[in-house]
mmCIF file of C-alpha atoms in Angstrom:
data_model
loop_
_atom_site.group_PDB
_atom_site.id
_atom_site.type_symbol
_atom_site.label_atom_id
_atom_site.label_comp_id
_atom_site.label_asym_id
_atom_site.label_seq_id
_atom_site.Cartn_x
_atom_site.Cartn_y
_atom_site.Cartn_z
ATOM 1 C CA MET A 22 -8.117 -6.207 14.646
ATOM 2 C CA PHE A 23 -9.179 -2.907 16.417
ATOM 3 C CA ASN A 24 -5.618 -2.407 17.730
ATOM 4 C CA LEU A 25 -4.475 -2.417 14.289
ATOM 5 C CA VAL A 26 -6.987 0.125 13.179
ATOM 6 C CA ASP A 27 -6.209 2.278 16.136
ATOM 7 C CA SER A 28 -2.471 2.184 15.435
ATOM 8 C CA VAL A 29 -2.959 2.999 11.547
ATOM 9 C CA LEU A 30 -5.052 5.918 12.563
ATOM 10 C CA PHE A 31 -2.708 7.034 15.250
ATOM 11 C CA PHE A 32 0.365 6.702 12.945
ATOM 12 C CA ALA A 33 -1.100 8.340 9.931
ATOM 13 C CA TYR A 34 -2.781 11.095 11.913
ATOM 14 C CA ASN A 35 0.183 12.105 13.913
ATOM 15 C CA GLY A 36 2.958 11.504 11.446
ATOM 16 C CA ASN A 37 6.116 9.664 12.526
ATOM 17 C CA GLU A 38 9.256 10.440 14.580
ATOM 18 C CA PHE A 39 11.108 11.884 11.726
ATOM 19 C CA GLY A 40 8.699 14.851 11.275
ATOM 20 C CA PHE A 41 7.135 14.209 8.059
ATOM 21 C CA ALA A 42 4.199 16.568 8.825
ATOM 22 C CA ASN A 43 2.886 16.637 5.251
ATOM 23 C CA ILE A 44 2.282 12.846 5.486
ATOM 24 C CA ALA A 45 0.014 13.098 8.514
ATOM 25 C CA ILE A 46 -3.690 13.015 7.429
ATOM 26 C CA SER A 47 -6.907 13.040 9.437
ATOM 27 C CA PRO A 48 -8.962 10.127 10.374
ATOM 28 C CA LYS A 49 -11.772 11.196 8.088
ATOM 29 C CA ASP A 50 -9.513 11.222 5.010
ATOM 30 C CA ILE A 51 -8.253 7.750 5.979
ATOM 31 C CA ILE A 52 -11.823 6.386 6.143
ATOM 32 C CA LEU A 53 -12.654 8.053 2.872
ATOM 33 C CA ALA A 54 -9.603 6.585 1.308
ATOM 34 C CA TYR A 55 -10.479 3.096 2.520
ATOM 35 C CA ILE A 56 -14.003 3.514 1.101
ATOM 36 C CA VAL A 57 -12.658 4.652 -2.122
ATOM 37 C CA THR A 58 -10.298 1.689 -2.304
ATOM 38 C CA ILE A 59 -13.103 -0.701 -1.713
ATOM 39 C CA ILE A 60 -15.500 0.903 -4.223
ATOM 40 C CA VAL A 61 -12.876 1.254 -6.926
ATOM 41 C CA SER A 62 -11.815 -2.488 -6.588
ATOM 42 C CA ILE A 63 -15.408 -3.671 -6.786
ATOM 43 C CA ILE A 64 -16.099 -1.514 -9.861
ATOM 44 C CA VAL A 65 -13.030 -2.521 -11.688
ATOM 45 C CA ALA A 66 -13.699 -6.279 -10.830
ATOM 46 C CA PHE A 67 -17.131 -5.791 -12.421
ATOM 47 C CA ALA A 68 -15.498 -4.128 -15.428
ATOM 48 C CA LEU A 69 -13.135 -7.210 -15.680
ATOM 49 C CA LYS A 70 -16.212 -9.440 -15.538
ATOM 50 C CA ILE A 71 -15.490 -11.044 -12.250
ATOM 51 C CA PRO A 72 -18.641 -12.448 -10.801
ATOM 52 C CA LEU A 73 -20.257 -10.754 -7.833
ATOM 53 C CA LEU A 74 -20.597 -13.841 -5.688
ATOM 54 C CA PRO A 75 -18.745 -17.244 -5.944
ATOM 55 C CA SER A 76 -20.246 -20.407 -7.324
ATOM 56 C CA LYS A 77 -22.578 -22.333 -4.986
ATOM 57 C CA PRO A 78 -22.093 -23.762 -2.332
ATOM 58 C CA TYR A 79 -20.587 -20.620 -1.103
ATOM 59 C CA ARG A 80 -18.996 -22.234 2.071
ATOM 60 C CA TYR A 81 -16.916 -24.644 0.049
ATOM 61 C CA SER A 82 -16.261 -22.436 -3.046
ATOM 62 C CA PHE A 83 -12.676 -21.348 -3.851
ATOM 63 C CA ASP A 84 -13.854 -19.176 -6.752
ATOM 64 C CA VAL A 85 -12.892 -15.436 -6.705
ATOM 65 C CA SER A 86 -15.513 -12.868 -6.713
ATOM 66 C CA ALA A 87 -16.031 -9.031 -6.659
ATOM 67 C CA ILE A 88 -17.140 -9.177 -3.098
ATOM 68 C CA TYR A 89 -14.315 -11.496 -1.715
ATOM 69 C CA PRO A 90 -11.317 -11.472 -1.994
ATOM 70 C CA THR A 91 -10.966 -8.298 -4.251
ATOM 71 C CA PRO A 92 -11.796 -5.422 -1.633
ATOM 72 C CA ILE A 93 -10.024 -7.337 1.159
ATOM 73 C CA ILE A 94 -6.751 -7.351 -0.784
ATOM 74 C CA ALA A 95 -7.211 -3.735 -1.762
ATOM 75 C CA ALA A 96 -7.746 -2.753 1.889
ATOM 76 C CA GLY A 97 -4.859 -4.756 2.996
ATOM 77 C CA ILE A 98 -2.458 -3.338 0.572
ATOM 78 C CA PHE A 99 -3.668 0.027 1.441
ATOM 79 C CA SER A 100 -3.200 -0.485 5.046
ATOM 80 C CA ILE A 101 0.325 -1.451 4.475
ATOM 81 C CA PHE A 102 1.023 1.789 2.710
ATOM 82 C CA LEU A 103 -0.751 3.783 5.500
ATOM 83 C CA VAL A 104 1.301 2.066 8.198
ATOM 84 C CA LEU A 105 4.527 3.095 6.223
ATOM 85 C CA ASN A 106 3.240 6.578 6.171
ATOM 86 C CA TYR A 107 3.041 6.758 2.400
ATOM 87 C CA THR A 108 -0.052 8.410 1.061
ATOM 88 C CA PHE A 109 1.071 9.892 -2.319
ATOM 89 C CA MET A 110 -1.208 12.685 -3.213
ATOM 90 C CA TYR A 111 -4.519 14.176 -2.292
ATOM 91 C CA ASN A 112 -4.430 12.560 1.181
ATOM 92 C CA GLY A 113 -4.220 9.032 -0.179
ATOM 93 C CA LEU A 114 -6.961 9.214 -2.613
ATOM 94 C CA VAL A 115 -4.936 8.781 -5.722
ATOM 95 C CA LEU A 116 -3.050 5.962 -4.059
ATOM 96 C CA ALA A 117 -6.469 4.349 -3.089
ATOM 97 C CA ILE A 118 -7.540 4.452 -6.626
ATOM 98 C CA ILE A 119 -4.292 2.949 -7.925
ATOM 99 C CA ILE A 120 -4.485 0.047 -5.321
ATOM 100 C CA GLY A 121 -8.107 -0.607 -6.064
ATOM 101 C CA ILE A 122 -7.290 -1.083 -9.712
ATOM 102 C CA LEU A 123 -4.266 -3.209 -9.232
ATOM 103 C CA SER A 124 -5.995 -5.479 -6.749
ATOM 104 C CA ALA A 125 -8.848 -6.204 -9.108
ATOM 105 C CA LEU A 126 -6.358 -6.939 -11.958
ATOM 106 C CA PHE A 127 -4.321 -9.184 -9.428
ATOM 107 C CA VAL A 128 -7.504 -11.155 -8.552
ATOM 108 C CA LYS A 129 -8.472 -11.483 -12.237
ATOM 109 C CA TYR A 130 -5.085 -12.579 -13.579
ATOM 110 C CA LEU A 131 -2.694 -13.638 -10.900
ATOM 111 C CA PHE A 132 -4.812 -14.888 -7.902
ATOM 112 C CA TYR A 133 -4.621 -18.462 -8.839
ATOM 113 C CA PHE A 134 -0.896 -18.405 -9.619
ATOM 114 C CA VAL A 135 -0.162 -17.174 -6.063
ATOM 115 C CA PHE A 136 -3.026 -19.015 -4.232
ATOM 116 C CA PRO A 137 -3.793 -22.264 -6.256
ATOM 117 C CA LYS A 138 -7.093 -24.101 -5.818
ATOM 118 C CA PRO A 139 -6.881 -27.197 -3.739
ATOM 119 C CA LEU A 140 -7.150 -30.596 -5.335
ATOM 120 C CA ASN A 141 -10.451 -32.306 -5.246
ATOM 121 C CA GLY A 142 -10.644 -35.696 -3.504
ATOM 122 C CA ASP A 143 -10.542 -37.606 -6.820
ATOM 123 C CA GLU A 144 -7.722 -35.647 -8.570
ATOM 124 C CA GLY A 145 -4.962 -36.906 -6.388
ATOM 125 C CA ASP A 146 -5.690 -40.595 -7.047
ATOM 126 C CA GLU A 147 -4.123 -40.806 -10.420
ATOM 127 C CA ILE A 148 -0.882 -39.585 -9.196
ATOM 128 C CA ASN A 149 -0.385 -42.281 -6.512
ATOM 129 C CA GLU A 150 -1.480 -45.268 -8.762
#
């Protein structure tokens, strides 16, 4: 995990081998963009009425919430863009806002199509009978 963070900071800070100097941003800007991505994704998730926490018991819950997996998906997608040295405008802040909004929309409307809930112990019995 820490090697990934180091490599993201290194590549985004130093640019790449093709000399895209305008893509290189400072580590402070990268950290600020991550924070903006996480905050925007949580705020948009609240606006879409996604609950703050999943249903109880938390350990065995497969419900989505504003805390998990919304900001984790947003930070992961933003990391992919940073590793590819694509920051768009204002040192990645506009991209961070766009990714935060799209990740909350993904979790609200498309998450269960991509990652379906597992069947309960009783649901699979009707199929086998």
